[in-house]
Coordinates of C-alpha atoms and ligand atoms in Angstrom, one line a residue:
X288 CA 0.3 33.1 32.6
X289 CA -2.3 29.8 32.7
X290 CA -3.2 27.7 29.4
X291 CA -5.5 25.4 28.4
X292 CA -4.5 22.7 25.9
X293 CA -7.5 21.2 24.6
X294 CA -8.0 18.1 22.2
X295 CA -10.6 16.5 20.3
X296 CA -12.2 13.4 19.2
X297 CA -9.6 10.3 17.9
X298 CA -6.3 12.7 18.8
X299 CA -5.7 9.8 21.7
X300 CA -4.7 8.0 18.8
X301 CA -1.8 9.8 18.0
X302 CA 1.6 7.5 16.7
X303 CA -0.6 4.8 16.6
X304 CA -2.3 5.1 13.2
X305 CA -2.1 6.9 10.2
X306 CA 1.7 8.3 10.8
X307 CA 2.1 9.2 7.0
X308 CA -0.6 12.6 8.0
X309 CA 0.1 12.7 11.7
X310 CA 3.8 11.3 12.9
X311 CA 4.6 9.0 15.0
X312 CA 4.2 10.9 18.2
X313 CA 2.3 10.2 20.5
X314 CA -0.2 12.9 22.4
X315 CA 1.5 11.9 25.6
X316 CA 4.9 13.0 24.5
X317 CA 3.3 16.1 23.1
X318 CA 2.1 17.3 26.5
X319 CA 5.2 16.7 28.3
X320 CA 6.8 19.0 25.4
X321 CA 4.0 21.1 26.2
X322 CA 4.8 21.3 29.9
X323 CA 8.9 21.2 29.5
X324 CA 8.4 24.9 27.8
X325 CA 5.7 26.4 29.4
X326 CA 7.4 25.4 33.1
X327 CA 10.8 27.0 32.2
X328 CA 9.0 30.0 30.9
X329 CA 7.3 30.2 34.5
X330 CA 3.9 29.3 33.0
X331 CA 0.9 26.5 33.8
X332 CA -0.3 24.1 31.0
X333 CA -3.3 22.2 31.5
X334 CA -3.6 19.3 28.7
X335 CA -6.4 17.2 27.9
X336 CA -8.0 15.7 25.1
X337 CA -11.8 13.9 24.7
X338 CA -14.2 12.2 22.3
X339 CA -17.3 14.3 23.5
X340 CA -18.2 17.4 22.2
X341 CA -19.5 18.3 25.6
X342 CA -16.7 17.9 27.5
X343 CA -14.7 20.6 25.5
X344 CA -17.5 23.0 25.3
X345 CA -17.6 22.0 29.7
X346 CA -13.8 23.1 29.3
X347 CA -14.2 25.7 27.1
X348 CA -17.1 27.6 29.5
X349 CA -14.6 26.7 32.6
X350 CA -11.8 28.5 31.0
X351 CA -13.7 32.1 30.9
X352 CA -12.1 34.3 33.4
X353 CA -9.7 32.1 34.8
X354 CA -7.7 30.9 31.3
X355 CA -5.2 33.4 29.7
X356 CA -5.6 31.4 26.7
X357 CA -7.0 28.3 24.9
X358 CA -4.7 26.1 22.5
X359 CA -7.7 23.7 20.7
X360 CA -6.9 21.3 17.9
X361 CA -10.9 20.5 18.2
X362 CA -10.1 17.5 15.6
X363 CA -13.0 16.2 14.0
X364 CA -15.5 18.9 16.0
X365 CA -14.0 21.6 14.1
X366 CA -15.8 21.0 11.2
X367 CA -19.2 20.3 12.5
X368 CA -19.4 21.9 15.9
X369 CA -21.9 25.2 16.4
X370 CA -21.4 24.1 20.0
X371 CA -17.8 24.6 20.3
X372 CA -17.9 28.0 18.5
X373 CA -20.7 29.2 20.7
X374 CA -18.2 28.5 23.5
X375 CA -15.2 29.5 22.2
X376 CA -16.7 32.9 21.1
X377 CA -17.9 33.4 25.3
X378 CA -14.5 32.9 26.3
X379 CA -12.4 36.1 27.0
X380 CA -8.9 35.1 26.6
X381 CA -6.5 34.8 23.8
X382 CA -7.5 31.3 21.4
X383 CA -5.4 29.7 19.2
X384 CA -6.6 27.4 16.4
X385 CA -3.8 24.1 15.8
X386 CA -4.0 21.7 13.7
X387 CA -1.7 18.8 12.8
X388 CA -2.3 18.7 9.2
X389 CA -3.5 21.0 6.8
X390 CA -7.1 20.9 6.7
X391 CA -7.4 22.7 3.6
X392 CA -5.1 20.4 1.5
X393 CA -7.5 17.1 2.3
X394 CA -11.2 16.9 1.8
X395 CA -13.7 19.5 1.3
X396 CA -15.3 18.5 4.2
X397 CA -12.5 19.6 6.2
X398 CA -11.9 23.0 4.8
X399 CA -15.0 24.8 6.7
X400 CA -13.5 25.8 10.2
X401 CA -16.1 26.4 12.9
X402 CA -13.1 27.5 15.3
X403 CA -10.8 30.1 13.0
X404 CA -13.5 32.9 13.4
X405 CA -13.2 32.9 17.2
X406 CA -9.4 32.2 16.7
X407 CA -6.5 34.6 17.1
X408 CA -4.5 32.6 15.3
X409 CA -4.4 29.7 13.2
X410 CA -1.6 27.1 12.7
X411 CA -1.9 23.9 10.4
X412 CA 0.2 21.9 8.8
X413 CA 3.4 22.2 10.8
X414 CA 3.1 18.5 12.2
X415 CA 2.9 17.6 16.1
X416 CA 5.7 20.8 16.3
X417 CA 3.2 22.7 16.0
X418 CA 1.9 22.1 19.8
X419 CA 5.2 23.1 20.8
X420 CA 6.1 26.1 18.0
X421 CA 2.6 27.8 19.8
X422 CA 3.4 27.4 23.3
X423 CA 6.5 28.8 22.8
X424 CA 4.9 31.6 21.1
X425 CA 2.3 32.4 23.9
X426 CA 5.3 32.4 26.8
X427 CA 6.9 34.6 24.8
X428 CA 4.3 36.9 24.0
X429 CA 3.9 36.8 27.7
X430 CA 7.5 38.0 28.5
X431 CA 6.7 41.2 26.6
Ligands
CA2_1071 O1 -4.5 17.8 11.6 C1 -5.4 17.8 12.4 O2 -4.9 17.9 13.6 C2 -7.0 17.4 12.5 O3 -7.5 18.2 13.7 C3 -6.7 15.8 12.6 C4 -8.6 15.7 12.9 C5 -9.2 16.3 12.0 O4 -10.5 14.9 11.6 C6 -9.2 17.7 11.0 O5 -9.5 17.5 10.4 C7 -7.5 17.8 11.6 C8 -8.5 14.0 13.1 C9 -8.0 13.3 14.2 C10 -7.6 11.6 14.1 O6 -6.5 11.6 14.4 C11 -5.6 10.3 14.2 C12 -4.7 10.2 14.8 C13 -4.0 9.0 14.7 C14 -5.1 8.2 14.2 C15 -6.6 8.3 13.7 C16 -6.6 9.4 13.7

């Protein structure tokens, strides 16, 4: 199984700012954990981050017909991007939406997600552990 993990704007700053909301682990550490879980289960992960909406759209499009699952933390684009929504709708594999914080418990502008209606599962508010948990879940689903 091939899994793409796509991270949106500002998530490259993880571990450097706002540890009270996003924790103190960096994206590099999270990537390493995801790779470890997938490799142990015999699967492959591509882990990416971009601050650019069009780049995320391109990565989703490139996944069509090639990638078994997308795990996406679209960052602030979650709440604004019809373009990412449309690309995800065109994608034919499994989609898991992931957020480190719980956007529903935060400002009202974070309450709508353009990703959720395209997703098979949504994981929010579990901190950065959410990445490892989702990875383990996807790997265990493929073993059944
Ligand atoms: O909780 C999440 O994972 C979010 O997707 C994070 C986004 C936010 O806009 C969403 O509403 C919820 C923000 C990512 C910014 O990450 C930073 C990390 C460290 C320092 C500053 C920003």
